[in-house]
Amino acid sequence: ALVTTSIGATFASQGAHNCQILMQADHSLGYSGAMSTLWAQHGSRMFYMGGSARVALLLVVNGLNEVILKKAWEANKEQR
């Protein structure tokens, strides 16, 4: 359930994420300007494009945390 929720939330926020990236690249754009620019360039794809890369990164990082850091977290709990 956690993985499904994380993936869903990532894709649900992808449009806003794309606007944020564009505004960071072009400081003259505000929210409506970024949305207009993205819509003109990509159409409805602006809401999901790049989401698969964010999901892949999310899964890789969470997998590495589970493999590498789980022992450290458990050791820290035992020390308390």
Short mmCIF file of N, CA, C and O in Angstrom, two decimals:
data_model
loop_
_atom_site.label_atom_id
_atom_site.label_comp_id
_atom_site.label_asym_id
_atom_site.label_seq_id
_atom_site.Cartn_x
_atom_site.Cartn_y
_atom_site.Cartn_z
N ALA A 1 0.82 -1.19 0.00
CA ALA A 1 0.00 0.00 0.00
C ALA A 1 0.87 1.26 0.00
O ALA A 1 0.53 2.24 -0.64
N LEU A 2 1.99 1.20 0.72
CA LEU A 2 2.86 2.37 0.80
C LEU A 2 3.47 2.69 -0.56
O LEU A 2 3.53 3.86 -0.97
N VAL A 3 3.91 1.66 -1.29
CA VAL A 3 4.51 1.87 -2.60
C VAL A 3 3.47 2.46 -3.56
O VAL A 3 3.75 3.41 -4.29
N THR A 4 2.26 1.91 -3.53
CA THR A 4 1.20 2.41 -4.41
C THR A 4 0.87 3.86 -4.10
O THR A 4 0.70 4.68 -5.01
N THR A 5 0.77 4.19 -2.84
CA THR A 5 0.49 5.57 -2.44
C THR A 5 1.62 6.50 -2.87
O THR A 5 1.36 7.60 -3.37
N SER A 6 2.85 6.08 -2.70
CA SER A 6 4.00 6.91 -3.10
C SER A 6 4.01 7.16 -4.60
O SER A 6 4.24 8.28 -5.05
N ILE A 7 3.74 6.11 -5.37
CA ILE A 7 3.72 6.26 -6.84
C ILE A 7 2.57 7.16 -7.25
O ILE A 7 2.73 8.06 -8.09
N GLY A 8 1.40 6.95 -6.66
CA GLY A 8 0.24 7.79 -6.99
C GLY A 8 0.48 9.25 -6.65
O GLY A 8 0.16 10.15 -7.44
N ALA A 9 1.05 9.51 -5.48
CA ALA A 9 1.32 10.89 -5.07
C ALA A 9 2.38 11.53 -5.97
O ALA A 9 2.30 12.73 -6.27
N THR A 10 3.34 10.75 -6.41
CA THR A 10 4.37 11.28 -7.30
C THR A 10 3.76 11.74 -8.61
O THR A 10 4.03 12.85 -9.09
N PHE A 11 2.91 10.89 -9.21
CA PHE A 11 2.29 11.29 -10.47
C PHE A 11 1.26 12.40 -10.27
O PHE A 11 1.11 13.26 -11.13
N ALA A 12 0.56 12.42 -9.13
CA ALA A 12 -0.41 13.48 -8.87
C ALA A 12 0.26 14.85 -8.75
O ALA A 12 -0.34 15.87 -9.09
N SER A 13 1.49 14.88 -8.28
CA SER A 13 2.19 16.15 -8.09
C SER A 13 3.12 16.50 -9.26
O SER A 13 3.79 17.53 -9.21
N GLN A 14 3.15 15.67 -10.29
CA GLN A 14 4.13 15.87 -11.38
C GLN A 14 3.91 17.19 -12.12
O GLN A 14 4.87 17.85 -12.48
N GLY A 15 2.66 17.57 -12.36
CA GLY A 15 2.40 18.84 -13.06
C GLY A 15 2.97 20.03 -12.30
O GLY A 15 3.63 20.90 -12.88
N ALA A 16 2.73 20.06 -10.99
CA ALA A 16 3.26 21.15 -10.17
C ALA A 16 4.79 21.10 -10.13
O ALA A 16 5.46 22.14 -10.12
N HIS A 17 5.34 19.91 -10.10
CA HIS A 17 6.79 19.74 -10.09
C HIS A 17 7.39 20.31 -11.38
O HIS A 17 8.40 21.01 -11.34
N ASN A 18 6.76 20.01 -12.51
CA ASN A 18 7.25 20.53 -13.79
C ASN A 18 7.18 22.05 -13.83
O ASN A 18 8.10 22.71 -14.33
N CYS A 19 6.10 22.62 -13.29
CA CYS A 19 6.00 24.09 -13.23
C CYS A 19 7.11 24.67 -12.36
O CYS A 19 7.71 25.69 -12.71
N GLN A 20 7.36 24.04 -11.24
CA GLN A 20 8.41 24.51 -10.32
C GLN A 20 9.77 24.50 -11.01
O GLN A 20 10.55 25.45 -10.90
N ILE A 21 10.07 23.44 -11.72
CA ILE A 21 11.36 23.34 -12.41
C ILE A 21 11.49 24.42 -13.47
O ILE A 21 12.55 25.06 -13.61
N LEU A 22 10.40 24.66 -14.21
CA LEU A 22 10.45 25.71 -15.24
C LEU A 22 10.63 27.09 -14.61
O LEU A 22 11.40 27.91 -15.10
N MET A 23 9.95 27.35 -13.49
CA MET A 23 10.11 28.65 -12.82
C MET A 23 11.51 28.82 -12.25
O MET A 23 12.03 29.94 -12.21
N GLN A 24 12.16 27.74 -11.84
CA GLN A 24 13.54 27.83 -11.36
C GLN A 24 14.49 28.11 -12.51
O GLN A 24 15.49 28.79 -12.35
N ALA A 25 14.17 27.59 -13.68
CA ALA A 25 15.02 27.80 -14.85
C ALA A 25 14.82 29.20 -15.45
O ALA A 25 15.75 29.78 -16.00
N ASP A 26 13.59 29.71 -15.36
CA ASP A 26 13.27 31.03 -15.91
C ASP A 26 12.60 31.85 -14.82
O ASP A 26 11.40 31.74 -14.59
N HIS A 27 13.37 32.69 -14.16
CA HIS A 27 12.88 33.46 -13.02
C HIS A 27 11.83 34.51 -13.38
O HIS A 27 11.16 35.04 -12.50
N SER A 28 11.67 34.79 -14.66
CA SER A 28 10.67 35.78 -15.06
C SER A 28 9.25 35.20 -15.06
O SER A 28 8.28 35.94 -15.14
N LEU A 29 9.13 33.88 -14.96
CA LEU A 29 7.81 33.24 -15.01
C LEU A 29 7.20 33.12 -13.62
O LEU A 29 7.88 32.79 -12.66
N GLY A 30 5.91 33.37 -13.55
CA GLY A 30 5.13 33.09 -12.35
C GLY A 30 4.39 31.78 -12.57
O GLY A 30 4.63 31.05 -13.53
N TYR A 31 3.44 31.51 -11.68
CA TYR A 31 2.71 30.25 -11.79
C TYR A 31 1.93 30.14 -13.10
O TYR A 31 2.01 29.14 -13.80
N SER A 32 1.16 31.17 -13.42
CA SER A 32 0.34 31.10 -14.64
C SER A 32 1.22 31.10 -15.89
O SER A 32 0.91 30.42 -16.87
N GLY A 33 2.32 31.84 -15.85
CA GLY A 33 3.24 31.85 -16.99
C GLY A 33 3.88 30.50 -17.22
O GLY A 33 4.03 30.04 -18.35
N ALA A 34 4.26 29.84 -16.13
CA ALA A 34 4.86 28.51 -16.25
C ALA A 34 3.85 27.51 -16.79
O ALA A 34 4.18 26.71 -17.67
N MET A 35 2.62 27.58 -16.30
CA MET A 35 1.59 26.66 -16.80
C MET A 35 1.29 26.91 -18.27
O MET A 35 1.16 25.96 -19.05
N SER A 36 1.21 28.17 -18.66
CA SER A 36 0.94 28.51 -20.07
C SER A 36 2.06 28.03 -20.97
O SER A 36 1.81 27.47 -22.04
N THR A 37 3.29 28.25 -20.52
CA THR A 37 4.44 27.83 -21.31
C THR A 37 4.49 26.31 -21.45
O THR A 37 4.68 25.78 -22.55
N LEU A 38 4.30 25.60 -20.35
CA LEU A 38 4.32 24.14 -20.41
C LEU A 38 3.19 23.60 -21.27
O LEU A 38 3.38 22.66 -22.04
N TRP A 39 2.00 24.20 -21.14
CA TRP A 39 0.86 23.73 -21.94
C TRP A 39 1.14 23.96 -23.42
O TRP A 39 0.85 23.10 -24.25
N ALA A 40 1.72 25.11 -23.76
CA ALA A 40 2.02 25.41 -25.17
C ALA A 40 3.08 24.44 -25.73
O ALA A 40 3.01 24.04 -26.90
N GLN A 41 4.03 24.06 -24.90
CA GLN A 41 5.10 23.19 -25.36
C GLN A 41 4.73 21.71 -25.36
O GLN A 41 5.15 20.96 -26.24
N HIS A 42 3.94 21.29 -24.35
CA HIS A 42 3.74 19.85 -24.16
C HIS A 42 2.28 19.41 -24.09
O HIS A 42 2.01 18.21 -24.07
N GLY A 43 1.35 20.33 -24.00
CA GLY A 43 -0.06 19.97 -23.88
C GLY A 43 -0.32 19.23 -22.57
O GLY A 43 0.31 19.50 -21.55
N SER A 44 -1.21 18.27 -22.61
CA SER A 44 -1.58 17.55 -21.39
C SER A 44 -0.44 16.69 -20.83
O SER A 44 -0.50 16.28 -19.67
N ARG A 45 0.59 16.46 -21.64
CA ARG A 45 1.74 15.71 -21.15
C ARG A 45 2.43 16.41 -19.99
O ARG A 45 3.15 15.79 -19.21
N MET A 46 2.19 17.72 -19.84
CA MET A 46 2.83 18.47 -18.75
C MET A 46 2.46 17.91 -17.38
O MET A 46 3.17 18.11 -16.42
N PHE A 47 1.32 17.21 -17.30
CA PHE A 47 0.85 16.69 -16.01
C PHE A 47 1.53 15.39 -15.60
O PHE A 47 1.46 15.01 -14.44
N TYR A 48 2.15 14.68 -16.55
CA TYR A 48 2.76 13.39 -16.18
C TYR A 48 4.17 13.18 -16.72
O TYR A 48 4.86 12.28 -16.28
N MET A 49 4.62 14.02 -17.65
CA MET A 49 5.94 13.78 -18.23
C MET A 49 7.03 13.97 -17.16
O MET A 49 6.98 14.91 -16.36
N GLY A 50 7.93 13.04 -17.10
CA GLY A 50 8.98 13.04 -16.08
C GLY A 50 8.61 12.25 -14.85
O GLY A 50 9.45 11.97 -14.01
N GLY A 51 7.36 11.88 -14.73
CA GLY A 51 6.91 11.12 -13.56
C GLY A 51 7.58 9.77 -13.44
O GLY A 51 7.90 9.33 -12.34
N SER A 52 7.80 9.11 -14.57
CA SER A 52 8.42 7.78 -14.51
C SER A 52 9.85 7.86 -13.97
O SER A 52 10.29 6.97 -13.23
N ALA A 53 10.57 8.93 -14.29
CA ALA A 53 11.93 9.09 -13.76
C ALA A 53 11.89 9.32 -12.25
O ALA A 53 12.72 8.77 -11.51
N ARG A 54 10.91 10.11 -11.77
CA ARG A 54 10.80 10.35 -10.33
C ARG A 54 10.40 9.07 -9.59
O ARG A 54 10.88 8.80 -8.49
N VAL A 55 9.51 8.27 -10.21
CA VAL A 55 9.12 7.00 -9.59
C VAL A 55 10.30 6.05 -9.53
O VAL A 55 10.53 5.39 -8.52
N ALA A 56 11.07 5.98 -10.62
CA ALA A 56 12.25 5.11 -10.63
C ALA A 56 13.23 5.53 -9.53
O ALA A 56 13.75 4.67 -8.80
N LEU A 57 13.47 6.81 -9.39
CA LEU A 57 14.36 7.31 -8.34
C LEU A 57 13.82 6.98 -6.96
O LEU A 57 14.57 6.54 -6.08
N LEU A 58 12.51 7.17 -6.77
CA LEU A 58 11.88 6.85 -5.50
C LEU A 58 12.08 5.38 -5.14
O LEU A 58 12.44 5.04 -4.01
N LEU A 59 11.87 4.49 -6.11
CA LEU A 59 12.01 3.06 -5.85
C LEU A 59 13.46 2.66 -5.57
O LEU A 59 13.73 1.85 -4.68
N VAL A 60 14.39 3.25 -6.31
CA VAL A 60 15.80 2.94 -6.10
C VAL A 60 16.25 3.41 -4.71
O VAL A 60 16.89 2.65 -3.97
N VAL A 61 15.90 4.64 -4.36
CA VAL A 61 16.32 5.17 -3.05
C VAL A 61 15.69 4.38 -1.92
O VAL A 61 16.36 4.03 -0.94
N ASN A 62 14.40 4.08 -2.02
CA ASN A 62 13.75 3.31 -0.97
C ASN A 62 14.32 1.90 -0.89
O ASN A 62 14.48 1.36 0.21
N GLY A 63 14.64 1.30 -2.03
CA GLY A 63 15.27 -0.02 -2.02
C GLY A 63 16.64 0.00 -1.36
O GLY A 63 16.96 -0.88 -0.56
N LEU A 64 17.44 1.00 -1.69
CA LEU A 64 18.76 1.12 -1.07
C LEU A 64 18.66 1.39 0.43
O LEU A 64 19.45 0.86 1.21
N ASN A 65 17.69 2.21 0.82
CA ASN A 65 17.48 2.44 2.26
C ASN A 65 17.16 1.13 2.97
O ASN A 65 17.66 0.87 4.06
N GLU A 66 16.32 0.32 2.35
CA GLU A 66 15.94 -0.94 2.96
C GLU A 66 17.14 -1.89 3.07
O GLU A 66 17.34 -2.52 4.10
N VAL A 67 17.95 -1.94 2.03
CA VAL A 67 19.09 -2.86 2.01
C VAL A 67 20.25 -2.36 2.87
O VAL A 67 20.83 -3.12 3.65
N ILE A 68 20.57 -1.08 2.76
CA ILE A 68 21.78 -0.55 3.39
C ILE A 68 21.52 0.02 4.78
O ILE A 68 22.27 -0.24 5.72
N LEU A 69 20.45 0.79 4.93
CA LEU A 69 20.27 1.53 6.17
C LEU A 69 19.42 0.81 7.22
O LEU A 69 19.40 1.22 8.37
N LYS A 70 18.74 -0.25 6.82
CA LYS A 70 17.85 -0.92 7.77
C LYS A 70 18.62 -1.41 9.01
O LYS A 70 18.16 -1.25 10.14
N LYS A 71 19.80 -1.97 8.80
CA LYS A 71 20.60 -2.45 9.93
C LYS A 71 21.02 -1.29 10.83
O LYS A 71 21.01 -1.41 12.05
N ALA A 72 21.36 -0.16 10.23
CA ALA A 72 21.76 1.00 11.03
C ALA A 72 20.59 1.52 11.85
O ALA A 72 20.76 1.90 13.00
N TRP A 73 19.39 1.54 11.26
CA TRP A 73 18.22 1.99 12.00
C TRP A 73 17.93 1.06 13.18
O TRP A 73 17.61 1.51 14.27
N GLU A 74 18.05 -0.24 12.93
CA GLU A 74 17.79 -1.20 14.00
C GLU A 74 18.83 -1.09 15.11
O GLU A 74 18.50 -1.19 16.29
N ALA A 75 20.09 -0.89 14.75
CA ALA A 75 21.15 -0.73 15.73
C ALA A 75 20.92 0.53 16.56
O ALA A 75 21.15 0.53 17.79
N ASN A 76 20.45 1.58 15.94
CA ASN A 76 20.18 2.83 16.65
C ASN A 76 19.04 2.64 17.65
O ASN A 76 19.08 3.18 18.75
N LYS A 77 18.03 1.87 17.29
CA LYS A 77 16.91 1.62 18.20
C LYS A 77 17.37 0.83 19.41
O LYS A 77 16.93 1.08 20.52
N GLU A 78 18.28 -0.12 19.20
CA GLU A 78 18.78 -0.94 20.30
C GLU A 78 19.62 -0.14 21.28
O GLU A 78 19.65 -0.42 22.46
N GLN A 79 20.32 0.89 20.80
CA GLN A 79 21.16 1.72 21.65
C GLN A 79 20.34 2.63 22.56
O GLN A 79 20.80 3.06 23.59
N ARG A 80 19.11 2.91 22.18
CA ARG A 80 18.27 3.82 22.97
C ARG A 80 17.78 3.10 24.13
O ARG A 80 17.48 2.78 24.98
#
